[in-house]
XYZ file of C-alpha atoms in Angstrom:
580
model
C 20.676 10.604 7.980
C 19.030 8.923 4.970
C 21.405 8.065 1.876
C 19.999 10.377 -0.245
C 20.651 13.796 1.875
C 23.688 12.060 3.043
C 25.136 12.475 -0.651
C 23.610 15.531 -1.460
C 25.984 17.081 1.666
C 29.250 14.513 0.419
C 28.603 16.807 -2.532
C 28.770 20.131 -0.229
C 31.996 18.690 1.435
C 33.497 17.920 -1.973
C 32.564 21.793 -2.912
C 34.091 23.029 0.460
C 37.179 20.673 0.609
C 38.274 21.344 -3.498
C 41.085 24.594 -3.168
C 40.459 25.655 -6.517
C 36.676 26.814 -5.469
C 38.540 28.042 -2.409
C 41.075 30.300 -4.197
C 38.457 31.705 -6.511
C 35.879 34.200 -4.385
C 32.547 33.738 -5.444
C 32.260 29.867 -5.212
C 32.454 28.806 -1.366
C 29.068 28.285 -0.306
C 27.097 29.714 3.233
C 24.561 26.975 4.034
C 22.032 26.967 6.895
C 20.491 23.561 7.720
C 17.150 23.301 10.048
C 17.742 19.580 10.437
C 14.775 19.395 12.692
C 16.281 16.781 15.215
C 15.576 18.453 18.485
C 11.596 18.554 17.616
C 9.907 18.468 21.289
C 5.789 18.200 21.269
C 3.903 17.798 24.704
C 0.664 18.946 25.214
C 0.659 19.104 29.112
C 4.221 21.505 28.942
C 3.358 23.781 25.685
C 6.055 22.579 23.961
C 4.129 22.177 20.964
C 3.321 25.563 20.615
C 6.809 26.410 20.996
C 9.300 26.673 17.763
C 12.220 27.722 19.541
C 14.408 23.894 19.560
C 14.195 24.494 15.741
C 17.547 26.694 15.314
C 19.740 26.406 12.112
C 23.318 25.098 11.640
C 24.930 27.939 10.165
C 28.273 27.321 7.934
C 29.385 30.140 6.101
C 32.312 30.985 3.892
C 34.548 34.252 3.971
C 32.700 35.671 1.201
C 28.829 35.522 2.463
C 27.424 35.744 5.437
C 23.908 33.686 6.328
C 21.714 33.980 9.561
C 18.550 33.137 10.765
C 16.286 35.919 12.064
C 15.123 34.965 14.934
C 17.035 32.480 15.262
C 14.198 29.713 14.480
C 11.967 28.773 12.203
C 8.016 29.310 13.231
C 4.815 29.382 12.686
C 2.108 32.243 12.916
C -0.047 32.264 16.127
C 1.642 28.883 17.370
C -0.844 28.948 20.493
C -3.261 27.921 16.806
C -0.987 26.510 14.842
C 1.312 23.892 16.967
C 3.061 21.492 16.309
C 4.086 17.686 16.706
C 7.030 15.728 16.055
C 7.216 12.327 13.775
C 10.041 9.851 12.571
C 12.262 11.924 9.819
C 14.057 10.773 6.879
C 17.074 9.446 8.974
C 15.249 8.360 12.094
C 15.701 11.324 13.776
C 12.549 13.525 14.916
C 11.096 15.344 11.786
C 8.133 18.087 12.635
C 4.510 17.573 12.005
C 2.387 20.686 11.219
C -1.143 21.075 10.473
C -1.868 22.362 6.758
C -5.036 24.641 4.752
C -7.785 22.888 3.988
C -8.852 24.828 1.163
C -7.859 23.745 -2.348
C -6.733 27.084 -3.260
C -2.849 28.461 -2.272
C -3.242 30.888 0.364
C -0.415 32.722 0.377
C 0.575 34.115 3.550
C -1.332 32.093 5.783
C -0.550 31.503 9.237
C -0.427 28.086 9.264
C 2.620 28.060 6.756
C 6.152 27.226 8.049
C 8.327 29.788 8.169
C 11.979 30.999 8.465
C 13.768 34.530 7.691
C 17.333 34.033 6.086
C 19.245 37.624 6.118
C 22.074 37.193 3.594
C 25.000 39.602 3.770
C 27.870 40.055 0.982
C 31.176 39.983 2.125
C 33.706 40.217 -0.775
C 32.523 43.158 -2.261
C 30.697 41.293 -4.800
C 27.105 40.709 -4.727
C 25.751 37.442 -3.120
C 22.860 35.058 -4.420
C 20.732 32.990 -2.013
C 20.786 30.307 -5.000
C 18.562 27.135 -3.643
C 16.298 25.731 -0.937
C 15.926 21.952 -0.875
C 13.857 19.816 1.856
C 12.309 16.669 2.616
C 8.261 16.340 2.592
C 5.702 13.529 3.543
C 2.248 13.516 2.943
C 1.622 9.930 5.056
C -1.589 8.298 4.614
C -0.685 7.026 8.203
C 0.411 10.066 10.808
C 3.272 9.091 13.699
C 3.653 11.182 16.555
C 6.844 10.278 18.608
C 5.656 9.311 22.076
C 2.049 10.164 21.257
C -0.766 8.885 18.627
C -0.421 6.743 15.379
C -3.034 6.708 12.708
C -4.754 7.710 9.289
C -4.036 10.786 8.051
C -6.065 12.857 5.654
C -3.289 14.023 3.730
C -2.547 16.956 1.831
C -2.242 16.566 -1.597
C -0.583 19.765 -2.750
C 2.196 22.662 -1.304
C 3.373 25.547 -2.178
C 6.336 28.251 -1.614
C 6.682 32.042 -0.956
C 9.394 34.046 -1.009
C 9.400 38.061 0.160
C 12.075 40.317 -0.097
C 12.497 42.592 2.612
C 8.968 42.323 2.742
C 8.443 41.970 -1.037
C 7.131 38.986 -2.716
C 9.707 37.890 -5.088
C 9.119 33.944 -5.413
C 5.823 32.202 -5.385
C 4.542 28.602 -7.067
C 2.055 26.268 -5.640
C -0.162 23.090 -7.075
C 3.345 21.205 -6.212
C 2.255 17.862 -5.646
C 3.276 16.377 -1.945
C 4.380 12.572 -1.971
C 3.379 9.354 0.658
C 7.088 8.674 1.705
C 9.701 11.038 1.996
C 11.473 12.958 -0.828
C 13.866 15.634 -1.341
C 12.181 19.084 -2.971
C 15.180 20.887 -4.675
C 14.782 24.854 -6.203
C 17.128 26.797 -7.781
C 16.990 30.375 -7.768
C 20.675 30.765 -9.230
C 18.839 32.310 -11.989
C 16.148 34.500 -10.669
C 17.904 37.702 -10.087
C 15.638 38.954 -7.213
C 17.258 36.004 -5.023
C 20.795 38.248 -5.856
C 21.797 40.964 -3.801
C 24.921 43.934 -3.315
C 23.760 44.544 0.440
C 22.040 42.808 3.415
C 18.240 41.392 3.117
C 16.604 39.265 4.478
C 14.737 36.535 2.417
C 11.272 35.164 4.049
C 10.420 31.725 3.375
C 7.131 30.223 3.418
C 6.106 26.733 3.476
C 2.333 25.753 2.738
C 0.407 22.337 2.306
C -3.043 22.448 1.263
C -6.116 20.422 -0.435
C -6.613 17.280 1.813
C -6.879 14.055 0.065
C -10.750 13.957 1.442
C -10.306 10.647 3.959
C -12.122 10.218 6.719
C -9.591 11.179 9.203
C -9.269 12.695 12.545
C -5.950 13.931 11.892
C -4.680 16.177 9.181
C -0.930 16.543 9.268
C 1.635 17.229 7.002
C 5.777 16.456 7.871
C 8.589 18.541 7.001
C 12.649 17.155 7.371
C 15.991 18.693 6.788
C 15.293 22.374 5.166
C 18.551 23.368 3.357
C 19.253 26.813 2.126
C 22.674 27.335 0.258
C 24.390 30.801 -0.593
C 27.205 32.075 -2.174
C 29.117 34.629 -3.569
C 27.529 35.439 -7.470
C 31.129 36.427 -8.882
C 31.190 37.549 -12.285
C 34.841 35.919 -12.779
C 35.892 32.550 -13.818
C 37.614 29.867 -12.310
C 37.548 27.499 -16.019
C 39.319 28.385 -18.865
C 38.996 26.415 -21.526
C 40.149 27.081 -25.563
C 39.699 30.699 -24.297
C 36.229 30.229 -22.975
C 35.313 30.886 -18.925
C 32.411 29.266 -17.163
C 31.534 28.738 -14.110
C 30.657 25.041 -13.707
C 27.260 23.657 -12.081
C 26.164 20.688 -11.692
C 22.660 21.850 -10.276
C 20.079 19.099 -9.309
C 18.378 16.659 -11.258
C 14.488 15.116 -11.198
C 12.457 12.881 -12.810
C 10.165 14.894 -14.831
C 7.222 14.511 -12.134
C 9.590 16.388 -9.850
C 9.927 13.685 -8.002
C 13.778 11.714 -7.158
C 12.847 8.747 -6.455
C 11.788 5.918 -8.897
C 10.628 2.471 -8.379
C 9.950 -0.067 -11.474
C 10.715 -3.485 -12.186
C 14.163 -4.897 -13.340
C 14.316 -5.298 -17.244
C 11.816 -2.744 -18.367
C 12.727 0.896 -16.498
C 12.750 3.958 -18.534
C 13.501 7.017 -16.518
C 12.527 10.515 -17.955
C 15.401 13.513 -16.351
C 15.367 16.753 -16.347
C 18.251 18.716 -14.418
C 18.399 23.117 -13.073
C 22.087 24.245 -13.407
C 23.023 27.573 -13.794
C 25.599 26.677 -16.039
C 25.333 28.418 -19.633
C 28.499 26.675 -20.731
C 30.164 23.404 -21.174
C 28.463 19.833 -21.610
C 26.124 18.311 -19.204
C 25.753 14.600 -18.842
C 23.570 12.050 -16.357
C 25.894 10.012 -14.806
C 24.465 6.802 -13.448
C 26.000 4.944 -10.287
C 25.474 1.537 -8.183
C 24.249 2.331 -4.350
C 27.872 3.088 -3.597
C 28.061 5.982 -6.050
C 30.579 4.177 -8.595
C 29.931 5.130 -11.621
C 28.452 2.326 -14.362
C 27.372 4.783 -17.512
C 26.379 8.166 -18.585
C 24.774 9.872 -21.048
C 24.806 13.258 -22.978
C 21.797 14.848 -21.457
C 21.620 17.355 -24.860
C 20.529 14.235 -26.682
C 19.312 11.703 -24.139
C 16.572 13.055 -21.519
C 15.033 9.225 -21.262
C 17.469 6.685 -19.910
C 17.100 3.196 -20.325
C 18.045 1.241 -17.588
C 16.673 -2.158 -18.940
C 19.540 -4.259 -18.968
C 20.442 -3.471 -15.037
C 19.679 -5.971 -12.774
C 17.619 -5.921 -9.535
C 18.930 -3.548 -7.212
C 19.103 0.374 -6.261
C 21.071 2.888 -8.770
C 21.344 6.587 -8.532
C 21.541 9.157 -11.809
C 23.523 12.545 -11.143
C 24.170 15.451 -12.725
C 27.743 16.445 -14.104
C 28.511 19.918 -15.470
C 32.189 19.829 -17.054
C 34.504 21.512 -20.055
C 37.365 19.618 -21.348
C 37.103 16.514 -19.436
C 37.387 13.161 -20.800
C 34.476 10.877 -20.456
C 33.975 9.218 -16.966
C 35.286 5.938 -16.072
C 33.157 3.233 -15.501
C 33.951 1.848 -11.755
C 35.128 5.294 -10.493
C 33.101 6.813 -7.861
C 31.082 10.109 -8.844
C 33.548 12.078 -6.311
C 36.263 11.748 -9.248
C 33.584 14.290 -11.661
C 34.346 17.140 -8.565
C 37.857 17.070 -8.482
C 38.687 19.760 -10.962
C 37.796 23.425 -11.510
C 36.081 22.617 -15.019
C 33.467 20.185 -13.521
C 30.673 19.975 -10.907
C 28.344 17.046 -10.160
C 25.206 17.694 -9.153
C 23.832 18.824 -5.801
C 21.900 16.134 -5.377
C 20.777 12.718 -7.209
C 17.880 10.291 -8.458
C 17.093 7.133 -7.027
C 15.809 4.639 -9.267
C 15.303 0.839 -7.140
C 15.222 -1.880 -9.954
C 12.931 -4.178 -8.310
C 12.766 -8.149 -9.221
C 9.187 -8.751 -7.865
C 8.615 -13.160 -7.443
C 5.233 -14.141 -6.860
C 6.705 -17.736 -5.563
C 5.877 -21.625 -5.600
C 2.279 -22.924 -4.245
C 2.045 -26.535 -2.572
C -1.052 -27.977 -1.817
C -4.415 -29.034 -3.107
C -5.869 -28.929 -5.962
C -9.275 -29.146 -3.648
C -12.976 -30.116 -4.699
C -15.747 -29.205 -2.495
C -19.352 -30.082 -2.404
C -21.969 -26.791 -2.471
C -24.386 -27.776 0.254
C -24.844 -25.117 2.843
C -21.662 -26.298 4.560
C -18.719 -24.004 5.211
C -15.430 -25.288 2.665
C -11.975 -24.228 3.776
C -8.529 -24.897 2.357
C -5.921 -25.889 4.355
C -2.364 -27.052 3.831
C -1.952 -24.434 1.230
C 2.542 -23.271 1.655
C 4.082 -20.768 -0.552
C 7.976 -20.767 -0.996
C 10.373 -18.412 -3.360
C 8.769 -15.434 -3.369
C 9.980 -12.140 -3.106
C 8.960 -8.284 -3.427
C 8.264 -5.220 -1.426
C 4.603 -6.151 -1.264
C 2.359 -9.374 -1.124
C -1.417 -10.537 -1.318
C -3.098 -13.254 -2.138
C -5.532 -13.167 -4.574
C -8.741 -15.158 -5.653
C -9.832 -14.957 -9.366
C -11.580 -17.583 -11.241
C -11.514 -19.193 -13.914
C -11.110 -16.405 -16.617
C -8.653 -14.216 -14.322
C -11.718 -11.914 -12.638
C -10.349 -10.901 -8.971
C -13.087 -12.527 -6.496
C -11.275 -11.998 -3.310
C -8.270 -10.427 -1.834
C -8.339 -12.319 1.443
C -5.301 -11.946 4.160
C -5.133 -15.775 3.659
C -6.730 -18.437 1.523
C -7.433 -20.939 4.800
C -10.154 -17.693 5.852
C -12.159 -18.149 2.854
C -15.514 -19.813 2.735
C -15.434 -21.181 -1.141
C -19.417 -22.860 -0.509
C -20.754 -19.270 -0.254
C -19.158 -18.690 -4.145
C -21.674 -21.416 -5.807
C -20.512 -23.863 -8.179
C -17.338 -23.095 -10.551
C -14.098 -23.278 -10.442
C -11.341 -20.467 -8.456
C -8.182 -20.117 -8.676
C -5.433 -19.416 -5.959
C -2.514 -17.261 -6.623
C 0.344 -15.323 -4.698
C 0.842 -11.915 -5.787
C 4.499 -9.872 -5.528
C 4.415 -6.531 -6.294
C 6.091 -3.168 -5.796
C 5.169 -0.205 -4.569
C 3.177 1.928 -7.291
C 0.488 -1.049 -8.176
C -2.640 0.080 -10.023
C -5.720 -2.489 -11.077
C -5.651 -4.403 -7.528
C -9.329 -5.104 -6.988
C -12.123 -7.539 -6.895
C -14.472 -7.100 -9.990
C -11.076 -6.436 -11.826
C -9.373 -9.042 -13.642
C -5.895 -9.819 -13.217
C -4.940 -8.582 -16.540
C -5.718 -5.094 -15.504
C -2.592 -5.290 -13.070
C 0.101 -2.363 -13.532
C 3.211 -1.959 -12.311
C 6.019 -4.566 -11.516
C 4.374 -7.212 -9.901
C 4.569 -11.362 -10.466
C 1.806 -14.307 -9.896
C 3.095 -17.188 -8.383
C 1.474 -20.985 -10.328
C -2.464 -21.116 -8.926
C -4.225 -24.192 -7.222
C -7.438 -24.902 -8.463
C -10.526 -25.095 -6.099
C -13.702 -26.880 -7.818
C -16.715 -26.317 -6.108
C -19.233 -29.052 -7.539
C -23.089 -28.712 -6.505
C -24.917 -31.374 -8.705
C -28.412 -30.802 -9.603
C -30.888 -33.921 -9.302
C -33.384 -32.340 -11.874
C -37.678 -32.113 -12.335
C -38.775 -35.129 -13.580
C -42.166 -35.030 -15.302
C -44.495 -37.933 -16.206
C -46.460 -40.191 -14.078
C -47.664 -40.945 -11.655
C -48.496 -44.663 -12.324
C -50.801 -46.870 -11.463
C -50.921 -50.796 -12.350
C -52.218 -54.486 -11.564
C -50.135 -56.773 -10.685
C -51.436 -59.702 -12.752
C -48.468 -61.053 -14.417
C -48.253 -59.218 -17.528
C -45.348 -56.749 -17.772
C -46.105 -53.031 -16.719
C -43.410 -50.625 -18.169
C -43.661 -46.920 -17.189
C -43.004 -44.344 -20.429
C -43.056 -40.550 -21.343
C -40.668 -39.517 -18.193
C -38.653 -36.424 -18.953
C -35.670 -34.803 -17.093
C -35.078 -31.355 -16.815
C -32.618 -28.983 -14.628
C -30.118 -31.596 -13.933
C -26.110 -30.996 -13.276
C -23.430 -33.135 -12.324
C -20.244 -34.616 -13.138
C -22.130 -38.432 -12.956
C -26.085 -39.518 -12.991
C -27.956 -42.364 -12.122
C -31.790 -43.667 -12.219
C -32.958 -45.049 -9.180
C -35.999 -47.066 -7.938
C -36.913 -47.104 -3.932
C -39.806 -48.047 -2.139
C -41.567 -45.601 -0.445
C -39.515 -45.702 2.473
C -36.336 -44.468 0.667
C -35.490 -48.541 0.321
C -32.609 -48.988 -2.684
C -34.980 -51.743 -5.038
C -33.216 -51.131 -8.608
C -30.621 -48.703 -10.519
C -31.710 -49.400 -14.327
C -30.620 -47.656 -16.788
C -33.611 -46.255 -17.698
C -36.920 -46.070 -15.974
C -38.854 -47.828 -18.799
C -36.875 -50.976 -18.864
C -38.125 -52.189 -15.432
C -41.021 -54.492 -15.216
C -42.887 -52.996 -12.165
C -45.258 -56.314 -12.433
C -42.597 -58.310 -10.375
C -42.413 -56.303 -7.742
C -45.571 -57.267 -6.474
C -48.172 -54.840 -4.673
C -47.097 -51.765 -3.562
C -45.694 -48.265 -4.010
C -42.411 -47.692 -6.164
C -40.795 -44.340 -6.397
C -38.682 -43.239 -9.345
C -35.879 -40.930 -9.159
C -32.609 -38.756 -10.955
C -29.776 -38.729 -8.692
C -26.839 -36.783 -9.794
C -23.177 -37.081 -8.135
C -19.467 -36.025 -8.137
C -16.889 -38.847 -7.971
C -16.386 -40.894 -4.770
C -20.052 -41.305 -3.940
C -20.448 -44.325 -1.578
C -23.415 -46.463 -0.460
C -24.933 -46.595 -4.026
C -26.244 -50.020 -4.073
C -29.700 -52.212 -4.557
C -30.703 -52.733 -0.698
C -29.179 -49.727 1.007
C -31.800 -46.673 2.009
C -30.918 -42.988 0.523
C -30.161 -41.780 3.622
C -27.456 -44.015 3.582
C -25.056 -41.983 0.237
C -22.257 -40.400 1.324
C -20.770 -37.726 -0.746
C -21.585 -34.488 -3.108
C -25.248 -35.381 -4.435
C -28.492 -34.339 -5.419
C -31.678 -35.994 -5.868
C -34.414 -34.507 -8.404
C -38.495 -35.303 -7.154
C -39.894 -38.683 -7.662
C -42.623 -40.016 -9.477
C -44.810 -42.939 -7.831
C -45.754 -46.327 -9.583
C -48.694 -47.537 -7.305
C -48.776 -51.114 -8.332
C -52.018 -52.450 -6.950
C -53.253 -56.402 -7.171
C -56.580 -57.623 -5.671
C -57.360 -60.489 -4.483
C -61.276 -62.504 -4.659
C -60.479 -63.964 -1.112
C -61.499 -67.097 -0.158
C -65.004 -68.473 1.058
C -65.852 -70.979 3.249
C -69.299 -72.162 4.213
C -71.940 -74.669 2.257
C -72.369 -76.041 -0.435
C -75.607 -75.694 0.038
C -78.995 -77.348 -1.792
């Protein structure tokens, strides 16, 4: 049984177990509980067209009298509309129904879940079927016990229906369904249809509709622990107080989504409550507890319907309801059962959980890493992450500015040479569930939610450009006066380092001036020179007069060349005569 639902029935056995409620007729509560755990599917036996496992517990009180017609729940046509069984909220079997895919409430439909509840008076005072509370999942991943896993094209809405002894007397829809489970509470304390001075029987039906539109082959929808409560709707007292009666009620309490469970970070949570209690009377207050229901503070909820819980730390804390006349205020340390020990007070039937999460995106090691851009694939390696901590994890690649490039499984999978030249940076992200903003073309400053980046590690990806040289080419004589080349220009080129250099036309390492126009090209004798821009990163090697090209060894480019042709002819000799 999950903690939640396992409070919200301590609070039924503190009801049941406090005399005073049991002296007084009118306040003993009839429950019936479909918890669901005896869900059998197979295709090859019909069991999933059959409803009948899915009985009630019954538990009434001398004053009203609950029973299931039929004794199960169903479904309409089930030979149509089957059903399948799926992990519930405590571990125990949950059902699995199919759902409308219209976006519009059909009320009535066949492929709701139903259940008829006949609710007879016994004291001789009229009866009220006051609530109905149950756990819902809309998964985005379906998970059928003993049978198929996978994703789920959820529905993204529900709704409820209520006849009368045939007569619609309850119906709301466009409630919105929720990815993990949570408890739907409603109160019909107030709602005098739901209060009766003879036998009826109340129909319930259960509807999810609009799919979330994902390409699916399953659309499911899972259901867990339906509750309905009862009880005698006495028009006595059991509080007196200054001469005032009231019947106390602690009712249930949301967040004002509807929703009772709330995740956010540690140090900046602000939770907005809203509680249904039948009560007219007394004071009601939100009581706020560790995991272990003692109580750390409250709050007046007539003046306070945003609590901060800022200065708690990490951790999970639940936020009741407490109905009371008279009382002093609670006592921190106390648990919450000490607000349901009296006559003048009721806590509420159920509670909010609110998980102050600490999210730590960690400690990189490793690197920083520079890599040359040449067609070759770069990978990092080495890379360790320590400290961090969080529901959820990725890794993320952004560069230099923060923009989200990548959010591979790993960083050793990435290929930085296929990103060009720049610089990325490597992070660790923490996070919690609820994160918004998480997406390449994004930048990291778009993040919301509680979430923490771990330090980065820097990748440089260098890809030096040699350049377009211009100019030339050139032609000379070798004939001892000094040819100097001039009006070479260089365009285009990158790089953390440069260099001129002067080869022979084999690629031959002659010079490296530092400019082309202060070598004499006359001493070099006859032959062809070429000129060239190299550009480099750091820890180039083999860059030296009388090496060949081929023979550099790092991250380098080389722009075109220009030829010097330096040409020097020669008269020959003769031989022969003189002659006369």
């Amino acid at each position: 049984m999950s903690k939640s639902y396992f409070c919200f029935l301590l609070g039924l056995s503190f009801l049941f177990a406090n005399s005073a409620y049991a002296e007084n007729e009118g306040n003993n509560p009839s429950t019936i509980l479909f918890s669901l755990n005896d869900c059998t599917s197979f295709f090859g036996d019909g069991s999933n067209m059959d409803y009948s496992e899915f009985t009630g517990v019954v538990s009434n009180s001398p004053e009203v009298t609950l029973g299931v017609v039929g004794n199960n729940l169903y479904r309409s046509n089930p030979a149509d509309n089957k059903h399948s069984c799926t992990p519930g909220v405590s571990g125990t079997e949950g059902m699995c129904v199919s759902y409308d895919d219209s976006c519009q409430y059909n009320p009535g439909s066949d492929l709701s879940v139903k259940f008829d509840i006949e609710l007879t008076p016994e004291a001789g005072l009229p009866a009220t079927l006051e609530s109905l509370d149950f756990f819902e999942k809309s998964p985005e991943m379906f998970d059928w016990i003993s049978g198929a896993s996978g994703i789920n094209n959820y529905p993204t809405r529900y709704g409820i229906r209520v006849l009368k002894d045939g007569v619609v007397i309850y119906e709301e829809s466009a409630f919105v369904t929720t990815r993990e489970w949570t408890l739907q509470s409603f109160n019909f304390s107030q709602n005098p249809d739901f209060t009766v001075s003879q036998s009826a029987v109340f129909s319930f039906e259960l509807l999810a509709y609009c799919p979330a539109d994902i390409f699916a082959m399953q659309a499911v929808w899972d259901v867990d622990e339906i509750l309905i409560s009862a009880s005698c709707a006495s028009s006595g007292s059991i509080c007196e107080v200054n001469g005032t009666s009231f019947l106390p009620d602690g009712g249930t309490v949301s967040l004002a989504n509807g929703q009772t469970t709330f995740n956010g970070c540690a140090g900046n949570i602000l939770v907005d409550v809203t509680n249904n209690t039948s009560s007219t009377n007394g004071a009601y207050y939100y009581i706020i507890t560790d995991q272990n229901d003692n109580i750390l503070a409250f709050a007046d909820a007539s003046s306070n319907s945003t609590l901060d819980l800022s200065g708690a730390p990490a951790g999970e804390c639940h936020i009741w309801g407490w109905n009371q006349a008279g009382m002093q205020d609670p006592i921190p340390g106390q648990n919450i059962s000490t607000l349901d020990d009296d006559i003048c007070e009721s806590i509420s039937r159920n509670f909010i959980t609110v998980n102050r999460e600490n999210a730590q995106g960690g400690t990189l090691t490793g690197g920083p890493f520079t890599f040359c851009v040449d067609g070759e694939a770069d990978n990092v390696s080495g890379i360790e992450l320590t400290g961090n901590s969080g529901a959820n994890s990725a890794w993320v690649i952004t560069d230099d500015q923060g923009n989200i490039l990548g959010l591979p499984p790993m960083p050793g999978v990435v290929n930085f040479d296929e990103a060009g030249a720049g610089v990325c940076l490597i992070w660790n992200l923490s996070y919690s569930d609820g994160l918004t903003g998480l997406a390449a073309g994004n930048n990291v400053s778009q993040l919301d939610g509680c979430f923490n980046l771990s330090n980065s590690i820097t990748v440089t990806r260098e890809e030096p450009q040699g350049g377009t040289l211009t100019g030339g080419p050139f032609t000379f004589c070798v004939d001892g006066e000094a040819d100097n080349v001039s009006g070479i220009e260089l365009t285009g080129n990158s790089g953390a380092n440069s260099a001129w250099v002067i080869t022979d036309d084999q690629g031959n390492i002659l010079g490296l001036p530092p400019m082309p126009g202060v070598v004499n090209f006359d001493e070099a004798g006859a032959g062809v020179c070429l000129i060239w821009n190299l550009s480099y990163s750091d820890g180039l090697t083999g860059l030296a007069a009388g090496n060949n090209v081929s023979q550099l060894d790092g991250c380098f480019n080389l722009s075109n060349s220009i030829a010097v042709t330096r040409e020097e002819p020669q008269g020959g000799t003769l031989t022969g005569g003189p002659f006369t």
